[in-house]
Amino acid sequence: MHDATPSNLTDCGLPGIRSIPYGVHMCHFYSGRDELAAVLVPYFAAGLRNRERCIWIAAEPLDAAAATLALAQAGVDVDAALAGGALILRDFSDWYGEGESLRGAAVVDFWLAEETRALADGYAGIRISGNISFLTPATWSVFMEYEDTVQKAFSGRRIVTLCTYPSERCGAANVLDVVHRHSCTIEHPDQGWQILTRLGA
Amino acid sequence: MRHASWQELLASPAPASHVVQIVDNDDFLASGVALFAAEGLQRGEAVILTGTEAHLRALRRELLAKNVDYDAAVRRGQLSVNEVQRCLEGILYHGMPDAAAYDAMVGAALAKARAAYSAVRWWGESGSFLHLHGNAKAAVALEELRGAAARKHGVGILCSFLCDRFDPRSYDGILRDVCSVHTHVIPADDYVRYRLAVNRAIAEILGEIKGPLLQSLLSWKGLACDLPSSQALLFWIRETLPDQFHSVLARVKAYA
């Protein structure tokens, strides 16, 4: 018998991590372009397989052109996904402007509207990733407010989010800021991937 | 680990918040408390200041410099000024604060302030005063009572506490104890500088926060208060990497 209730779990796409719940807001600290591609390509490939609308906000060291190529090399039919609306892949400057436009509520409203649109179009939900390599010390605290708002607003929604931060630009205090504003942190300690959760989170 | 700046925190403290400002000089104390008081007066709140005579004089100067009509605020009962030692004499019993006496003192002061003003904010340094006079146990007990009063009466309380945050011994004693009994901790005057110093010291001594270090950080219980990540990291290192703590703290001191 077919269960009409959609599952609250979805495939993460990363070996070692099986299912993740919708509403999860994850973070990852990466070193270099290869490590970034190694997390985002399987993450989005799984999203496309799961019939989620995938929205990739690309930034250096893996901009939209390089991300498109990396997905294609992984066997994803990027042209079809882009043409059909299952994949939206743009550079961050198309989404976030300078510091002021990072303020939380408006951007979160935009994401919630995207979720509504995706569900109306027959998708299981939306899968987002933003590569946060564009922050400066001056915009850091504003973006952390945005992360706070996202963490509260996405809980229970049909939205999966992975925020990637370049580890070479994150001091220890920045790492602590970030992990406290996400549901969990994903790490690639050796062969596979693992989810680290905060005590009490 | 939420507030981004102490200025924002002190300008509009949440009701029932119990904030501590860790100070190592009078200038920082005066600028922080004057901001707290001036903002309260400007917003039509009653303000109570309980400090040493020297600090109360410095605060008067700071408030006048902020164009606060100090004497008029005192006359209309919006600003109430009390000397800390005199207040403590009324609540200490065998060197320890008496909860009932403290409650009565707070209740009377708040009733007077609330007769004309709906919101009240209160600054004090009685805990610090006791600590400076060698009574750390009473200092922490009094801070606990102040926290309970903030919750019971819904007032925003600011405490200033003189303490050397670069003294490793304080992380096993007074600094940790005082932070633990407050809702928010202001550990330094310049958050940006302090953060850069902590980041640099940790990067040099511990390296990148990844792998086992990241796991350790995530599984650390932390303190039950809102404090900047820079200060939280120092408590984390003290607790989980004690062998490296002294080196890290020494470098933070050198860079801050």
Short mmCIF file of C-alpha atoms in Angstrom, two decimals:
data_model
loop_
_atom_site.label_atom_id
_atom_site.label_comp_id
_atom_site.label_asym_id
_atom_site.label_seq_id
_atom_site.Cartn_x
_atom_site.Cartn_y
_atom_site.Cartn_z
CA MET A 1 0.00 0.00 0.00
CA HIS A 2 1.34 3.45 -0.87
CA ASP A 3 1.96 5.79 2.02
CA ALA A 4 0.80 9.29 1.02
CA THR A 5 2.75 10.97 3.81
CA PRO A 6 6.09 12.14 2.46
CA SER A 7 9.11 10.90 4.34
CA ASN A 8 10.83 13.33 6.68
CA LEU A 9 14.16 11.81 5.73
CA THR A 10 16.19 12.16 2.59
CA ASP A 11 19.47 10.83 1.25
CA CYS A 12 22.45 13.04 2.07
CA GLY A 13 24.55 11.68 -0.77
CA LEU A 14 27.78 11.42 1.21
CA PRO A 15 29.23 7.97 1.86
CA GLY A 16 28.95 7.16 5.54
CA ILE A 17 25.94 9.39 6.09
CA ARG A 18 22.73 7.70 5.08
CA SER A 19 19.65 9.75 5.80
CA ILE A 20 19.24 13.30 6.96
CA PRO A 21 16.00 14.92 8.09
CA TYR A 22 14.32 17.73 6.19
CA GLY A 23 14.82 20.98 8.04
CA VAL A 24 18.45 20.17 8.77
CA HIS A 25 20.90 23.07 8.54
CA MET A 26 24.40 21.64 8.26
CA CYS A 27 27.84 23.21 8.04
CA HIS A 28 31.18 21.99 6.78
CA PHE A 29 34.70 23.44 6.90
CA TYR A 30 36.68 22.62 3.79
CA SER A 31 40.27 23.04 2.67
CA GLY A 32 40.55 23.90 -1.00
CA ARG A 33 38.57 23.40 -4.14
CA ASP A 34 38.86 19.62 -4.40
CA GLU A 35 37.54 19.10 -0.89
CA LEU A 36 34.67 21.48 -1.60
CA ALA A 37 33.73 19.63 -4.80
CA ALA A 38 34.00 16.32 -2.94
CA VAL A 39 31.20 17.34 -0.60
CA LEU A 40 28.94 19.40 -2.84
CA VAL A 41 28.85 17.26 -5.98
CA PRO A 42 27.49 14.10 -4.29
CA TYR A 43 25.25 16.23 -2.08
CA PHE A 44 23.53 17.80 -5.08
CA ALA A 45 23.57 14.63 -7.17
CA ALA A 46 21.59 12.96 -4.36
CA GLY A 47 19.20 15.90 -4.22
CA LEU A 48 18.46 15.60 -7.93
CA ARG A 49 17.91 11.84 -7.56
CA ASN A 50 15.52 12.53 -4.67
CA ARG A 51 13.48 14.96 -6.79
CA GLU A 52 14.42 17.98 -4.74
CA ARG A 53 14.90 21.35 -6.34
CA CYS A 54 18.62 21.99 -5.90
CA ILE A 55 19.91 25.51 -5.44
CA TRP A 56 23.68 25.85 -5.46
CA ILE A 57 25.10 29.25 -4.58
CA ALA A 58 28.63 28.96 -5.84
CA ALA A 59 31.66 31.00 -4.90
CA GLU A 60 35.41 30.79 -5.17
CA PRO A 61 37.26 28.44 -5.20
CA LEU A 62 34.44 26.60 -7.02
CA ASP A 63 32.43 29.12 -8.99
CA ALA A 64 29.29 28.36 -10.98
CA ALA A 65 31.16 27.39 -14.15
CA ALA A 66 33.49 25.05 -12.27
CA ALA A 67 30.57 23.60 -10.30
CA THR A 68 28.68 22.88 -13.52
CA LEU A 69 31.67 21.05 -14.89
CA ALA A 70 32.20 19.08 -11.66
CA LEU A 71 28.58 17.93 -11.65
CA ALA A 72 28.75 16.90 -15.32
CA GLN A 73 31.95 14.94 -14.67
CA ALA A 74 30.08 13.08 -11.92
CA GLY A 75 27.50 11.93 -14.48
CA VAL A 76 24.76 14.46 -13.77
CA ASP A 77 22.83 15.66 -16.82
CA VAL A 78 23.36 19.28 -15.88
CA ASP A 79 21.78 20.79 -18.99
CA ALA A 80 18.55 18.85 -18.47
CA ALA A 81 18.45 19.68 -14.76
CA LEU A 82 19.01 23.37 -15.42
CA ALA A 83 16.49 23.47 -18.27
CA GLY A 84 13.84 21.62 -16.27
CA GLY A 85 14.26 23.80 -13.19
CA ALA A 86 15.47 21.01 -10.94
CA LEU A 87 18.85 22.72 -10.60
CA ILE A 88 19.59 26.38 -10.09
CA LEU A 89 23.30 27.09 -10.04
CA ARG A 90 24.56 30.65 -9.74
CA ASP A 91 27.41 32.61 -8.31
CA PHE A 92 26.82 34.13 -4.89
CA SER A 93 26.88 37.69 -6.22
CA ASP A 94 23.55 36.94 -7.92
CA TRP A 95 22.02 36.09 -4.55
CA TYR A 96 23.76 38.06 -1.84
CA GLY A 97 24.96 41.58 -2.40
CA GLU A 98 27.01 43.54 0.05
CA GLY A 99 26.59 43.23 3.82
CA GLU A 100 23.25 45.02 4.18
CA SER A 101 21.42 42.63 1.89
CA LEU A 102 22.56 39.70 4.06
CA ARG A 103 20.11 40.69 6.77
CA GLY A 104 18.21 37.64 7.79
CA ALA A 105 14.47 37.94 7.52
CA ALA A 106 14.16 38.97 3.87
CA VAL A 107 16.53 36.25 2.65
CA VAL A 108 14.79 33.65 4.77
CA ASP A 109 11.41 34.73 3.38
CA PHE A 110 12.87 34.23 -0.07
CA TRP A 111 13.93 30.67 0.78
CA LEU A 112 10.55 29.84 2.27
CA ALA A 113 8.88 31.10 -0.91
CA GLU A 114 11.25 28.91 -2.93
CA GLU A 115 10.19 25.93 -0.84
CA THR A 116 6.50 26.69 -1.49
CA ARG A 117 7.18 27.04 -5.23
CA ALA A 118 9.15 23.80 -5.37
CA LEU A 119 6.44 21.84 -3.56
CA ALA A 120 3.79 23.30 -5.89
CA ASP A 121 5.94 22.21 -8.85
CA GLY A 122 5.92 18.64 -7.53
CA TYR A 123 9.36 18.51 -5.91
CA ALA A 124 9.92 16.76 -2.60
CA GLY A 125 11.54 19.87 -1.16
CA ILE A 126 14.53 22.10 -1.79
CA ARG A 127 18.21 21.44 -1.23
CA ILE A 128 20.45 24.45 -0.79
CA SER A 129 24.13 25.08 -0.42
CA GLY A 130 26.00 28.31 -0.06
CA ASN A 131 29.77 28.51 -0.08
CA ILE A 132 30.56 31.21 2.43
CA SER A 133 33.96 32.24 1.14
CA PHE A 134 32.92 35.81 0.45
CA LEU A 135 32.63 37.02 4.03
CA THR A 136 34.90 39.66 5.47
CA PRO A 137 35.43 40.53 9.14
CA ALA A 138 33.07 43.45 8.57
CA THR A 139 30.21 41.28 7.28
CA TRP A 140 30.82 38.33 9.60
CA SER A 141 28.44 39.28 12.43
CA VAL A 142 25.64 40.22 10.02
CA PHE A 143 25.96 36.84 8.34
CA MET A 144 25.95 35.06 11.68
CA GLU A 145 22.62 36.79 12.43
CA TYR A 146 21.36 35.42 9.12
CA GLU A 147 22.56 31.92 10.06
CA ASP A 148 20.73 32.27 13.37
CA THR A 149 17.52 33.19 11.57
CA VAL A 150 17.90 30.34 9.10
CA GLN A 151 18.51 27.85 11.90
CA LYS A 152 15.20 28.79 13.50
CA ALA A 153 13.17 29.28 10.31
CA PHE A 154 14.12 26.11 8.43
CA SER A 155 13.37 23.73 11.28
CA GLY A 156 10.51 21.46 10.24
CA ARG A 157 10.49 22.68 6.60
CA ARG A 158 11.09 20.61 3.46
CA ILE A 159 14.48 22.25 3.15
CA VAL A 160 17.96 20.73 3.43
CA THR A 161 20.83 23.18 3.77
CA LEU A 162 24.59 22.80 3.75
CA CYS A 163 26.75 25.86 4.39
CA THR A 164 30.41 25.45 3.52
CA TYR A 165 33.12 27.62 5.09
CA PRO A 166 36.77 27.76 4.02
CA SER A 167 38.75 26.54 7.03
CA GLU A 168 41.80 28.63 6.19
CA ARG A 169 39.74 31.78 6.70
CA CYS A 170 37.99 30.62 9.85
CA GLY A 171 39.79 31.16 13.11
CA ALA A 172 38.75 29.12 16.13
CA ALA A 173 36.24 31.74 17.27
CA ASN A 174 34.67 31.77 13.81
CA VAL A 175 34.37 27.97 13.89
CA LEU A 176 32.58 28.18 17.23
CA ASP A 177 30.26 30.92 15.91
CA VAL A 178 29.34 28.73 12.94
CA VAL A 179 28.81 25.40 14.70
CA HIS A 180 26.51 27.04 17.24
CA ARG A 181 24.27 28.27 14.43
CA HIS A 182 23.82 24.95 12.65
CA SER A 183 22.06 21.70 13.48
CA CYS A 184 25.23 19.72 12.87
CA THR A 185 28.67 19.73 11.30
CA ILE A 186 29.77 17.26 8.66
CA GLU A 187 33.34 16.06 8.61
CA HIS A 188 35.46 13.88 6.37
CA PRO A 189 37.92 12.35 8.81
CA ASP A 190 39.26 9.52 6.62
CA GLN A 191 37.41 7.24 4.21
CA GLY A 192 33.81 8.27 4.81
CA TRP A 193 31.82 11.19 6.11
CA GLN A 194 30.36 11.69 9.53
CA ILE A 195 27.92 13.99 11.25
CA LEU A 196 29.03 15.75 14.41
CA THR A 197 26.36 17.21 16.59
CA ARG A 198 26.73 19.61 19.44
CA LEU A 199 26.10 18.43 22.95
CA GLY A 200 22.55 19.50 23.75
CA ALA A 201 21.73 20.43 20.14
CA MET B 1 27.43 33.00 22.31
CA ARG B 2 25.10 35.35 20.65
CA HIS B 3 25.65 39.00 21.43
CA ALA B 4 27.81 40.72 18.86
CA SER B 5 28.81 43.79 20.83
CA TRP B 6 28.67 44.83 24.46
CA GLN B 7 27.37 48.24 23.44
CA GLU B 8 24.27 46.61 21.93
CA LEU B 9 23.84 44.38 24.95
CA LEU B 10 24.07 47.20 27.49
CA ALA B 11 21.93 49.62 25.52
CA SER B 12 18.93 47.30 25.70
CA PRO B 13 19.43 44.49 28.19
CA ALA B 14 16.65 41.93 28.12
CA PRO B 15 14.34 41.88 31.14
CA ALA B 16 15.65 39.43 33.74
CA SER B 17 19.13 39.48 32.24
CA HIS B 18 22.09 39.47 34.63
CA VAL B 19 25.12 40.73 32.76
CA VAL B 20 28.68 40.83 34.03
CA GLN B 21 31.36 43.10 32.68
CA ILE B 22 34.84 41.74 33.44
CA VAL B 23 37.05 44.78 33.91
CA ASP B 24 40.72 45.36 34.51
CA ASN B 25 40.59 49.14 34.47
CA ASP B 26 38.30 51.92 35.62
CA ASP B 27 37.91 53.49 32.18
CA PHE B 28 36.19 50.42 30.76
CA LEU B 29 33.98 50.18 33.83
CA ALA B 30 32.94 53.82 33.54
CA SER B 31 32.26 53.72 29.80
CA GLY B 32 30.23 50.52 30.00
CA VAL B 33 28.15 51.54 33.01
CA ALA B 34 27.60 55.07 31.69
CA LEU B 35 26.25 53.65 28.43
CA PHE B 36 23.96 51.29 30.37
CA ALA B 37 22.68 54.11 32.59
CA ALA B 38 22.38 56.82 29.94
CA GLU B 39 20.41 54.55 27.61
CA GLY B 40 18.08 53.60 30.45
CA LEU B 41 17.46 57.21 31.42
CA GLN B 42 16.89 58.18 27.82
CA ARG B 43 14.32 55.39 27.44
CA GLY B 44 12.40 56.59 30.47
CA GLU B 45 13.52 53.76 32.75
CA ALA B 46 14.56 54.09 36.36
CA VAL B 47 18.27 53.51 36.93
CA ILE B 48 19.90 52.38 40.17
CA LEU B 49 23.66 52.63 40.59
CA THR B 50 25.41 50.91 43.48
CA GLY B 51 29.17 51.42 43.51
CA THR B 52 32.21 52.73 45.30
CA GLU B 53 32.41 56.46 45.84
CA ALA B 54 35.26 56.71 43.35
CA HIS B 55 33.33 54.86 40.68
CA LEU B 56 30.14 56.81 41.34
CA ARG B 57 32.09 60.05 40.88
CA ALA B 58 33.55 58.75 37.62
CA LEU B 59 30.09 57.72 36.45
CA ARG B 60 28.70 61.16 37.22
CA ARG B 61 31.42 62.67 35.04
CA GLU B 62 30.73 60.18 32.23
CA LEU B 63 26.99 60.78 32.34
CA LEU B 64 27.44 64.56 32.29
CA ALA B 65 29.75 64.11 29.30
CA LYS B 66 26.88 62.26 27.62
CA ASN B 67 24.65 65.30 28.23
CA VAL B 68 22.64 63.54 30.92
CA ASP B 69 21.11 66.01 33.38
CA TYR B 70 22.38 63.97 36.32
CA ASP B 71 21.07 66.12 39.17
CA ALA B 72 17.62 66.48 37.62
CA ALA B 73 17.40 62.70 37.14
CA VAL B 74 18.26 62.20 40.81
CA ARG B 75 15.72 64.85 41.89
CA ARG B 76 12.85 63.28 39.99
CA GLY B 77 13.73 59.84 41.36
CA GLN B 78 14.68 58.37 38.00
CA LEU B 79 18.29 57.91 39.05
CA SER B 80 19.13 56.45 42.41
CA VAL B 81 22.74 56.33 43.62
CA ASN B 82 23.99 54.17 46.49
CA GLU B 83 27.37 53.55 48.06
CA VAL B 84 28.24 49.87 47.88
CA GLN B 85 29.78 49.37 51.32
CA ARG B 86 26.76 50.88 53.06
CA CYS B 87 24.44 48.59 51.08
CA LEU B 88 26.52 45.54 51.95
CA GLU B 89 26.44 46.35 55.65
CA GLY B 90 22.69 45.87 55.56
CA ILE B 91 22.75 42.42 53.98
CA LEU B 92 25.89 40.65 55.23
CA TYR B 93 25.58 38.23 58.10
CA HIS B 94 28.78 36.61 59.37
CA GLY B 95 30.48 37.63 56.13
CA MET B 96 27.90 36.04 53.85
CA PRO B 97 24.92 37.69 52.16
CA ASP B 98 21.62 36.99 53.85
CA ALA B 99 19.00 36.10 51.23
CA ALA B 100 16.05 37.53 53.17
CA ALA B 101 17.82 40.80 53.91
CA TYR B 102 18.91 41.05 50.29
CA ASP B 103 15.38 40.39 49.04
CA ALA B 104 13.99 43.04 51.35
CA MET B 105 16.58 45.58 50.22
CA VAL B 106 15.94 44.85 46.53
CA GLY B 107 12.17 44.84 46.99
CA ALA B 108 12.22 48.25 48.68
CA ALA B 109 14.50 49.80 46.06
CA LEU B 110 12.42 48.44 43.18
CA ALA B 111 9.13 49.50 44.75
CA LYS B 112 10.46 53.04 45.05
CA ALA B 113 11.75 53.05 41.46
CA ARG B 114 8.59 51.52 40.06
CA ALA B 115 6.35 54.05 41.74
CA ALA B 116 7.05 56.33 38.80
CA TYR B 117 8.86 54.19 36.22
CA SER B 118 7.70 50.92 34.74
CA ALA B 119 11.11 49.57 33.79
CA VAL B 120 14.21 49.48 35.97
CA ARG B 121 17.85 48.72 35.27
CA TRP B 122 20.40 48.28 38.02
CA TRP B 123 24.18 48.42 38.05
CA GLY B 124 26.25 47.19 40.96
CA GLU B 125 29.73 46.07 41.92
CA SER B 126 29.03 44.56 45.30
CA GLY B 127 30.29 41.10 44.24
CA SER B 128 33.52 42.60 42.95
CA PHE B 129 33.85 44.66 46.13
CA LEU B 130 33.59 41.53 48.27
CA HIS B 131 36.09 39.68 46.08
CA LEU B 132 38.57 42.54 46.30
CA HIS B 133 38.23 42.38 50.07
CA GLY B 134 39.15 38.71 50.08
CA ASN B 135 35.69 37.18 50.30
CA ALA B 136 35.29 35.32 46.98
CA LYS B 137 32.72 32.92 48.42
CA ALA B 138 30.42 35.77 49.46
CA ALA B 139 31.01 37.47 46.12
CA VAL B 140 29.71 34.47 44.18
CA ALA B 141 26.82 33.95 46.62
CA LEU B 142 25.79 37.56 46.22
CA GLU B 143 25.95 37.30 42.42
CA GLU B 144 23.63 34.30 42.65
CA LEU B 145 21.17 36.38 44.66
CA ARG B 146 21.39 39.18 42.11
CA GLY B 147 20.64 36.70 39.34
CA ALA B 148 17.62 35.43 41.25
CA ALA B 149 16.44 39.00 41.76
CA ALA B 150 16.76 39.75 38.05
CA ARG B 151 14.57 36.74 37.26
CA LYS B 152 12.05 37.38 40.03
CA HIS B 153 11.54 41.08 39.29
CA GLY B 154 12.25 41.10 35.53
CA VAL B 155 14.90 43.80 35.79
CA GLY B 156 18.08 44.08 33.77
CA ILE B 157 21.09 43.92 36.08
CA LEU B 158 24.65 44.80 35.15
CA CYS B 159 27.56 43.86 37.39
CA SER B 160 31.11 45.06 36.97
CA PHE B 161 33.72 42.65 38.24
CA LEU B 162 37.39 43.46 38.60
CA CYS B 163 39.30 40.36 37.53
CA ASP B 164 42.43 39.55 35.52
CA ARG B 165 41.20 37.47 32.61
CA PHE B 166 44.80 36.64 31.71
CA ASP B 167 45.49 35.01 35.05
CA PRO B 168 45.27 31.24 34.43
CA ARG B 169 44.29 30.63 38.07
CA SER B 170 41.09 32.63 37.61
CA TYR B 171 39.85 30.05 35.08
CA ASP B 172 39.71 27.49 37.87
CA GLY B 173 38.14 29.89 40.31
CA ILE B 174 36.62 33.32 40.41
CA LEU B 175 36.37 34.03 36.66
CA ARG B 176 34.66 30.72 35.92
CA ASP B 177 32.40 31.00 38.98
CA VAL B 178 31.36 34.56 38.23
CA CYS B 179 30.68 33.85 34.54
CA SER B 180 28.61 30.80 35.48
CA VAL B 181 26.16 32.79 37.59
CA HIS B 182 25.42 35.43 34.97
CA THR B 183 23.30 35.29 31.82
CA HIS B 184 25.74 37.32 29.70
CA VAL B 185 29.47 37.93 29.97
CA ILE B 186 31.34 40.93 28.59
CA PRO B 187 34.96 39.78 28.76
CA ALA B 188 36.77 42.65 27.07
CA ASP B 189 36.46 46.23 25.92
CA ASP B 190 37.45 45.52 22.31
CA TYR B 191 35.77 42.34 21.05
CA VAL B 192 37.41 42.44 17.63
CA ARG B 193 40.91 42.75 19.04
CA TYR B 194 40.26 40.05 21.64
CA ARG B 195 38.86 37.69 19.00
CA LEU B 196 41.85 38.21 16.71
CA ALA B 197 44.21 37.60 19.63
CA VAL B 198 42.43 34.38 20.61
CA ASN B 199 42.25 33.15 17.00
CA ARG B 200 45.95 33.83 16.48
CA ALA B 201 47.03 32.23 19.74
CA ILE B 202 44.98 29.10 19.10
CA ALA B 203 46.16 28.80 15.50
CA GLU B 204 49.77 29.01 16.66
CA ILE B 205 49.50 26.59 19.56
CA LEU B 206 46.75 24.17 18.52
CA GLY B 207 46.50 24.62 14.75
CA GLU B 208 43.26 24.38 12.78
CA ILE B 209 40.08 23.38 14.61
CA LYS B 210 39.28 20.17 12.78
CA GLY B 211 39.17 16.43 13.37
CA PRO B 212 39.48 15.52 17.06
CA LEU B 213 39.68 19.20 18.10
CA LEU B 214 36.41 19.98 16.34
CA GLN B 215 34.83 16.90 17.88
CA SER B 216 36.02 17.97 21.30
CA LEU B 217 34.66 21.49 20.82
CA LEU B 218 31.28 20.17 19.72
CA SER B 219 31.00 17.80 22.63
CA TRP B 220 32.04 20.44 25.17
CA LYS B 221 29.19 21.35 27.47
CA GLY B 222 30.27 24.97 27.81
CA LEU B 223 29.11 27.50 30.34
CA ALA B 224 25.43 28.25 30.74
CA CYS B 225 25.78 31.88 29.73
CA ASP B 226 26.01 34.01 26.63
CA LEU B 227 29.62 34.93 26.07
CA PRO B 228 31.64 35.77 22.97
CA SER B 229 33.18 32.79 21.19
CA SER B 230 36.67 34.09 21.96
CA GLN B 231 36.12 33.81 25.70
CA ALA B 232 34.21 30.53 25.44
CA LEU B 233 37.17 28.99 23.59
CA LEU B 234 39.51 29.85 26.46
CA PHE B 235 37.24 28.05 28.92
CA TRP B 236 37.08 25.11 26.52
CA ILE B 237 40.86 24.88 26.27
CA ARG B 238 41.24 25.18 30.04
CA GLU B 239 38.88 22.28 30.53
CA THR B 240 39.80 19.96 27.69
CA LEU B 241 43.43 20.82 26.84
CA PRO B 242 44.87 21.93 30.18
CA ASP B 243 48.47 21.24 29.11
CA GLN B 244 48.24 23.85 26.40
CA PHE B 245 46.11 26.36 28.24
CA HIS B 246 48.91 28.42 29.80
CA SER B 247 50.70 28.82 26.47
CA VAL B 248 47.52 29.85 24.69
CA LEU B 249 46.53 32.34 27.39
CA ALA B 250 50.02 33.85 27.49
CA ARG B 251 49.87 34.45 23.75
CA VAL B 252 46.37 35.89 23.93
CA LYS B 253 47.67 38.33 26.55
CA ALA B 254 50.59 39.27 24.33
CA TYR B 255 48.38 39.85 21.29
CA ALA B 256 45.32 41.44 22.92
#
